[in-house]
């Protein structure tokens, strides 16, 4: 059996809305404080999109930056996957809207993936496998979210945690062996769906004057339960992926965890026996941006030089569903 072709991340791009909302600003509208939010979550501020700034707009900007950094044109892309839990519209997909805004070719597949905060890792894996299938050479993988549109701004237990952003990766096949995506794991447990969900707005309970009055279209979360499960599945996902690749955690140069809560990340690091200095943290500036969280953090690690050619990088996330995933990458740096 011939080995599968390598699939590597060639470039990354991000977009964050201009508007910064600090913890102090939030404390003017809900009963909270900078001290509570920082101590319990590690978040200091978040970005909030403008009314007309939607996931397809943010995603198109992030993707355009990724293409420009790679010296590529929109027409060089053979496949687009967008991960989002806050699509612009119920249908059609955010990917189709983004395709049109970015001027991608019309002979390519464009679709969304719904896996909440694990969405980017799910999309990266689906894209990698589609490239390995041989029909496509280069894909755009985008995580784009406007969580501010589904958060109840009167609910202090959730509104302080989330933010808006987009991140994009250009991935492509390579003839070089043992580079790019080395191993991955995806999982889900739908029996825990009600730990983090919106009651109304889907076909089970379509939006109506009553559902809106009852705030049923807002995100609801059992934070304590999600916290416990998040630590467990993130730590075990890392362990399983490392085992599959025959790599020890000591060999990983940089961990890119989903940026939900610094205490979750600290607990995962402690379970893995890894120092926090190898975990990229940026939730202080952006909060939890769901599917955008991993590409936002990965782009920062790359741009700031925390990741070098041949380094092992481990992405790990969990989210509503519940869903989880981890991807081990041997980094390829084209401009070394
Ligand atoms: O991508 C997946 C997304 N979700 C997550 O990752 C969430 C995971 N969970 C968490 O991050 C944490 O559970 C939270 C940050 C949401 C909450 O932290 P906690 O340490 O579990 O606090 P808690 O929910 O037990 O609340 C403690 C207290 C409560 O008051 P009482 O009952 O002890 O009097 C809350 O009412 O803190 C109160 N509280 C707040 N106080 C000030 C809850 N939210 C706030 C707030 N400001 N924003």
Tab-separated table of C-alpha atoms in Angstrom, residues 18-319:
chain	number	residue	atom	x	y	z
A	18	UNK	CA	-12.010	46.608	15.491
A	19	UNK	CA	-14.296	47.028	18.499
A	20	UNK	CA	-12.663	46.001	21.816
A	21	UNK	CA	-14.938	45.421	24.796
A	22	UNK	CA	-13.075	45.313	28.096
A	23	UNK	CA	-14.214	43.583	31.272
A	24	UNK	CA	-14.697	47.031	32.813
A	25	UNK	CA	-17.060	47.992	29.999
A	26	UNK	CA	-19.100	44.801	30.565
A	27	UNK	CA	-19.284	45.516	34.279
A	28	UNK	CA	-21.282	48.639	33.423
A	29	UNK	CA	-24.118	46.534	31.986
A	30	UNK	CA	-24.059	43.243	33.981
A	31	UNK	CA	-23.150	42.544	37.592
A	32	UNK	CA	-19.570	41.411	37.139
A	33	UNK	CA	-16.027	42.673	37.589
A	34	UNK	CA	-12.671	42.567	35.841
A	35	UNK	CA	-11.341	40.653	38.845
A	36	UNK	CA	-14.035	37.910	38.627
A	37	UNK	CA	-13.685	37.432	34.860
A	38	UNK	CA	-9.863	37.355	34.938
A	39	UNK	CA	-9.677	35.008	37.924
A	40	UNK	CA	-12.331	32.548	36.701
A	41	UNK	CA	-11.510	32.571	32.985
A	42	UNK	CA	-8.306	34.510	32.197
A	43	UNK	CA	-10.184	36.801	29.799
A	44	UNK	CA	-9.447	40.533	29.797
A	45	UNK	CA	-11.282	41.748	26.695
A	46	UNK	CA	-12.955	40.500	23.546
A	47	UNK	CA	-13.650	41.813	20.028
A	48	UNK	CA	-17.236	42.429	18.957
A	49	UNK	CA	-18.232	42.549	15.280
A	50	UNK	CA	-20.176	45.432	13.785
A	51	UNK	CA	-23.830	44.792	12.864
A	52	UNK	CA	-22.941	44.348	9.190
A	53	UNK	CA	-19.718	42.371	9.846
A	54	UNK	CA	-20.683	38.718	9.502
A	55	UNK	CA	-18.729	35.449	9.648
A	56	UNK	CA	-18.494	35.350	5.829
A	57	UNK	CA	-16.985	38.877	5.842
A	58	UNK	CA	-14.520	38.135	8.640
A	59	UNK	CA	-13.694	34.761	7.113
A	60	UNK	CA	-13.108	36.314	3.670
A	61	UNK	CA	-10.662	38.836	5.184
A	62	UNK	CA	-8.776	36.125	7.092
A	63	UNK	CA	-8.658	33.939	3.972
A	64	UNK	CA	-7.477	36.851	1.785
A	65	UNK	CA	-4.593	37.455	4.208
A	66	UNK	CA	-3.659	33.763	4.184
A	67	UNK	CA	-3.682	33.725	0.359
A	68	UNK	CA	-1.629	36.907	0.117
A	69	UNK	CA	0.977	35.596	2.571
A	70	UNK	CA	1.263	32.438	0.449
A	71	UNK	CA	1.546	34.418	-2.794
A	72	UNK	CA	-1.605	32.710	-4.094
A	73	UNK	CA	-4.703	33.910	-5.952
A	74	UNK	CA	-8.291	32.980	-5.005
A	75	UNK	CA	-8.447	30.921	-8.196
A	76	UNK	CA	-5.638	28.669	-6.889
A	77	UNK	CA	-8.056	27.180	-4.312
A	78	UNK	CA	-9.739	23.829	-5.066
A	79	UNK	CA	-11.882	23.415	-1.926
A	80	UNK	CA	-13.361	25.616	0.819
A	81	UNK	CA	-14.548	24.419	4.228
A	82	UNK	CA	-15.910	26.858	6.808
A	83	UNK	CA	-16.324	25.850	10.440
A	84	UNK	CA	-18.895	27.952	12.260
A	85	UNK	CA	-21.662	27.688	14.863
A	86	UNK	CA	-22.912	31.171	13.982
A	87	UNK	CA	-23.516	30.984	10.214
A	88	UNK	CA	-24.577	34.210	8.478
A	89	UNK	CA	-27.831	32.480	7.468
A	90	UNK	CA	-29.506	29.175	8.327
A	91	UNK	CA	-28.993	28.427	4.642
A	92	UNK	CA	-27.220	28.600	2.285
A	93	UNK	CA	-23.869	27.876	3.896
A	94	UNK	CA	-21.460	30.562	5.045
A	95	UNK	CA	-18.912	28.864	2.769
A	96	UNK	CA	-20.983	29.729	-0.327
A	97	UNK	CA	-21.266	33.365	0.783
A	98	UNK	CA	-17.526	33.507	1.482
A	99	UNK	CA	-16.731	31.866	-1.871
A	100	UNK	CA	-18.547	34.655	-3.674
A	101	UNK	CA	-16.996	37.448	-1.554
A	102	UNK	CA	-13.485	36.095	-2.101
A	103	UNK	CA	-13.938	35.301	-5.819
A	104	UNK	CA	-13.115	31.610	-5.553
A	105	UNK	CA	-13.764	29.401	-8.594
A	106	UNK	CA	-17.272	28.008	-9.050
A	107	UNK	CA	-16.091	24.496	-9.955
A	108	UNK	CA	-15.025	23.750	-6.368
A	109	UNK	CA	-16.881	22.309	-3.356
A	110	UNK	CA	-17.744	24.841	-0.642
A	111	UNK	CA	-19.465	23.746	2.559
A	112	UNK	CA	-19.818	24.378	6.294
A	113	UNK	CA	-18.988	22.129	9.199
A	114	UNK	CA	-20.921	22.383	12.456
A	115	UNK	CA	-18.800	21.163	15.359
A	116	UNK	CA	-18.841	24.321	17.518
A	117	UNK	CA	-15.456	25.089	19.125
A	118	UNK	CA	-13.921	21.897	17.688
A	119	UNK	CA	-14.988	23.039	14.207
A	120	UNK	CA	-11.589	24.109	12.901
A	121	UNK	CA	-9.986	20.797	13.861
A	122	UNK	CA	-12.892	18.897	12.274
A	123	UNK	CA	-12.617	21.005	9.087
A	124	UNK	CA	-8.848	20.616	8.949
A	125	UNK	CA	-9.206	16.856	9.138
A	126	UNK	CA	-11.963	16.653	6.519
A	127	UNK	CA	-9.927	18.929	4.232
A	128	UNK	CA	-6.763	16.891	4.787
A	129	UNK	CA	-8.552	13.660	3.912
A	130	UNK	CA	-10.161	15.210	0.817
A	131	UNK	CA	-6.733	16.378	-0.404
A	132	UNK	CA	-5.296	12.941	0.308
A	133	UNK	CA	-8.090	11.474	-1.804
A	134	UNK	CA	-6.324	13.016	-4.793
A	135	UNK	CA	-9.105	15.123	-6.354
A	136	UNK	CA	-7.966	18.434	-4.864
A	137	UNK	CA	-4.541	19.950	-4.340
A	138	UNK	CA	-5.135	23.025	-2.207
A	139	UNK	CA	-7.873	24.021	0.267
A	140	UNK	CA	-8.929	26.931	2.423
A	141	UNK	CA	-9.964	25.941	5.944
A	142	UNK	CA	-11.744	28.781	7.744
A	143	UNK	CA	-13.084	29.185	11.294
A	144	UNK	CA	-15.373	32.234	11.544
A	145	UNK	CA	-17.693	33.209	14.378
A	146	UNK	CA	-19.988	35.982	15.512
A	147	UNK	CA	-20.768	34.669	19.003
A	148	UNK	CA	-21.960	38.138	20.004
A	149	UNK	CA	-25.108	37.405	17.949
A	150	UNK	CA	-26.125	34.359	20.048
A	151	UNK	CA	-25.015	35.501	23.496
A	152	UNK	CA	-27.539	36.826	26.006
A	153	UNK	CA	-25.940	40.124	26.998
A	154	UNK	CA	-27.946	40.065	30.239
A	155	UNK	CA	-26.564	36.663	31.318
A	156	UNK	CA	-23.317	37.334	33.161
A	157	UNK	CA	-22.470	33.641	33.370
A	158	UNK	CA	-21.987	33.422	29.575
A	159	UNK	CA	-21.709	36.901	28.015
A	160	UNK	CA	-18.297	37.596	29.543
A	161	UNK	CA	-16.716	34.551	27.902
A	162	UNK	CA	-17.192	34.904	24.151
A	163	UNK	CA	-15.896	37.041	21.284
A	164	UNK	CA	-15.964	37.382	17.486
A	165	UNK	CA	-13.146	36.581	15.037
A	166	UNK	CA	-12.040	34.552	12.031
A	167	UNK	CA	-8.944	32.592	11.124
A	168	UNK	CA	-7.984	30.791	7.910
A	169	UNK	CA	-5.402	28.273	6.761
A	170	UNK	CA	-4.259	27.378	3.258
A	171	UNK	CA	-3.482	23.661	3.220
A	172	UNK	CA	-1.929	21.739	0.353
A	173	UNK	CA	-0.455	18.391	-0.594
A	174	UNK	CA	3.298	17.934	-0.633
A	175	UNK	CA	5.715	15.293	-1.982
A	176	UNK	CA	7.873	15.575	1.138
A	177	UNK	CA	7.342	12.675	3.532
A	178	UNK	CA	6.628	13.036	7.283
A	179	UNK	CA	5.586	16.713	7.198
A	180	UNK	CA	2.300	18.494	7.898
A	181	UNK	CA	-0.606	16.622	9.504
A	182	UNK	CA	0.837	13.495	11.157
A	183	UNK	CA	-2.019	12.208	13.298
A	184	UNK	CA	-5.461	13.218	14.423
A	185	UNK	CA	-8.444	12.259	16.489
A	186	UNK	CA	-12.055	13.436	16.382
A	187	UNK	CA	-14.837	12.520	18.794
A	188	UNK	CA	-18.363	13.449	19.866
A	189	UNK	CA	-20.908	12.642	22.581
A	190	UNK	CA	-24.383	13.856	21.665
A	191	UNK	CA	-25.838	12.669	24.973
A	192	UNK	CA	-24.347	15.865	26.416
A	193	UNK	CA	-25.889	18.186	23.803
A	194	UNK	CA	-27.864	20.175	26.382
A	195	UNK	CA	-24.781	21.237	28.306
A	196	UNK	CA	-24.218	23.947	25.690
A	197	UNK	CA	-26.966	24.753	23.186
A	198	UNK	CA	-29.675	27.098	21.956
A	199	UNK	CA	-33.240	25.896	22.577
A	200	UNK	CA	-34.901	27.683	19.666
A	201	UNK	CA	-34.121	28.934	16.182
A	202	UNK	CA	-33.684	25.516	14.587
A	203	UNK	CA	-36.400	23.423	12.920
A	204	UNK	CA	-37.254	21.674	16.210
A	205	UNK	CA	-38.421	24.995	17.645
A	206	UNK	CA	-38.437	27.680	14.959
A	207	UNK	CA	-37.947	31.288	16.019
A	208	UNK	CA	-41.214	32.982	16.945
A	209	UNK	CA	-42.271	36.039	18.932
A	210	UNK	CA	-42.609	33.721	21.956
A	211	UNK	CA	-39.162	32.118	21.644
A	212	UNK	CA	-37.533	35.513	21.217
A	213	UNK	CA	-39.429	36.923	24.224
A	214	UNK	CA	-38.235	33.942	26.282
A	215	UNK	CA	-34.634	34.393	25.083
A	216	UNK	CA	-34.611	30.829	23.773
A	217	UNK	CA	-32.434	31.700	20.780
A	218	UNK	CA	-29.540	32.550	23.096
A	219	UNK	CA	-26.667	30.246	23.976
A	220	UNK	CA	-27.214	28.347	27.250
A	221	UNK	CA	-24.449	26.595	29.101
A	222	UNK	CA	-23.830	24.449	32.145
A	223	UNK	CA	-20.364	25.907	32.699
A	224	UNK	CA	-19.275	23.637	35.533
A	225	UNK	CA	-20.074	20.388	33.671
A	226	UNK	CA	-18.540	21.650	30.424
A	227	UNK	CA	-15.410	22.601	32.361
A	228	UNK	CA	-14.944	19.105	33.818
A	229	UNK	CA	-15.584	17.304	30.545
A	230	UNK	CA	-13.356	19.725	28.644
A	231	UNK	CA	-10.341	18.957	30.818
A	232	UNK	CA	-10.930	15.214	30.507
A	233	UNK	CA	-11.416	15.059	26.731
A	234	UNK	CA	-8.680	17.555	25.868
A	235	UNK	CA	-6.078	15.733	27.960
A	236	UNK	CA	-7.072	12.290	26.685
A	237	UNK	CA	-7.231	13.511	23.042
A	238	UNK	CA	-3.660	14.800	23.326
A	239	UNK	CA	-2.491	11.542	24.893
A	240	UNK	CA	-4.172	9.409	22.229
A	241	UNK	CA	-2.827	11.432	19.286
A	242	UNK	CA	0.697	11.436	20.709
A	243	UNK	CA	0.490	7.682	21.236
A	244	UNK	CA	-0.766	7.108	17.678
A	245	UNK	CA	2.181	9.122	16.332
A	246	UNK	CA	4.679	7.456	18.676
A	247	UNK	CA	5.685	10.846	20.072
A	248	UNK	CA	6.088	11.962	23.697
A	249	UNK	CA	4.677	15.235	25.014
A	250	UNK	CA	8.281	16.389	25.644
A	251	UNK	CA	8.867	16.448	21.887
A	252	UNK	CA	5.987	18.864	21.191
A	253	UNK	CA	7.320	22.401	20.727
A	254	UNK	CA	3.991	24.175	20.952
A	255	UNK	CA	0.470	23.269	22.128
A	256	UNK	CA	-2.386	25.265	20.588
A	257	UNK	CA	-5.412	24.683	22.825
A	258	UNK	CA	-8.932	25.987	22.284
A	259	UNK	CA	-9.023	29.302	24.163
A	260	UNK	CA	-12.059	28.868	26.445
A	261	UNK	CA	-10.670	29.236	29.949
A	262	UNK	CA	-7.079	29.479	31.194
A	263	UNK	CA	-7.965	27.191	34.129
A	264	UNK	CA	-9.052	24.460	31.689
A	265	UNK	CA	-5.758	24.835	29.803
A	266	UNK	CA	-3.737	24.763	33.038
A	267	UNK	CA	-5.510	21.579	34.142
A	268	UNK	CA	-4.819	19.933	30.758
A	269	UNK	CA	-1.145	20.980	30.913
A	270	UNK	CA	-0.860	19.575	34.416
A	271	UNK	CA	-2.446	16.242	33.393
A	272	UNK	CA	-0.003	15.985	30.494
A	273	UNK	CA	2.919	17.009	32.708
A	274	UNK	CA	3.780	19.873	30.342
A	275	UNK	CA	4.800	23.391	31.435
A	276	UNK	CA	2.444	26.240	30.529
A	277	UNK	CA	5.264	27.988	28.632
A	278	UNK	CA	4.645	25.542	25.764
A	279	UNK	CA	0.921	26.441	25.565
A	280	UNK	CA	-0.038	29.415	23.381
A	281	UNK	CA	-2.500	31.640	25.283
A	282	UNK	CA	-4.317	34.595	23.746
A	283	UNK	CA	-7.741	34.383	25.406
A	284	UNK	CA	-6.877	37.425	27.510
A	285	UNK	CA	-7.276	39.536	24.343
A	286	UNK	CA	-10.007	37.669	22.455
A	287	UNK	CA	-11.999	35.438	24.834
A	288	UNK	CA	-13.551	32.283	23.433
A	289	UNK	CA	-14.029	32.679	19.662
A	290	UNK	CA	-15.204	29.087	19.123
A	291	UNK	CA	-14.157	27.769	15.683
A	292	UNK	CA	-11.898	30.803	15.153
A	293	UNK	CA	-9.986	30.166	18.368
A	294	UNK	CA	-7.479	27.574	17.097
A	295	UNK	CA	-6.495	29.357	13.840
A	296	UNK	CA	-6.256	32.671	15.727
A	297	UNK	CA	-3.848	31.155	18.258
A	298	UNK	CA	-1.929	29.151	15.651
A	299	UNK	CA	-1.424	32.227	13.468
A	300	UNK	CA	-0.096	34.137	16.485
A	301	UNK	CA	2.321	31.339	17.388
A	302	UNK	CA	3.537	31.232	13.764
A	303	UNK	CA	3.784	35.024	13.346
A	304	UNK	CA	5.615	35.495	16.655
A	305	UNK	CA	8.121	32.748	15.817
A	306	UNK	CA	7.077	30.240	18.500
A	307	UNK	CA	6.872	27.581	15.771
A	308	UNK	CA	9.767	26.744	13.483
A	309	UNK	CA	10.324	24.390	10.563
A	310	UNK	CA	10.081	20.732	11.656
A	311	UNK	CA	8.635	21.590	15.096
A	312	UNK	CA	5.855	19.377	16.390
A	313	UNK	CA	2.656	21.351	17.064
A	314	UNK	CA	-0.412	19.899	18.779
A	315	UNK	CA	-3.849	21.471	18.241
A	316	UNK	CA	-6.571	20.433	20.698
A	317	UNK	CA	-10.173	21.566	21.154
A	318	UNK	CA	-13.559	20.700	22.641
A	319	UNK	CA	-16.940	22.292	22.188
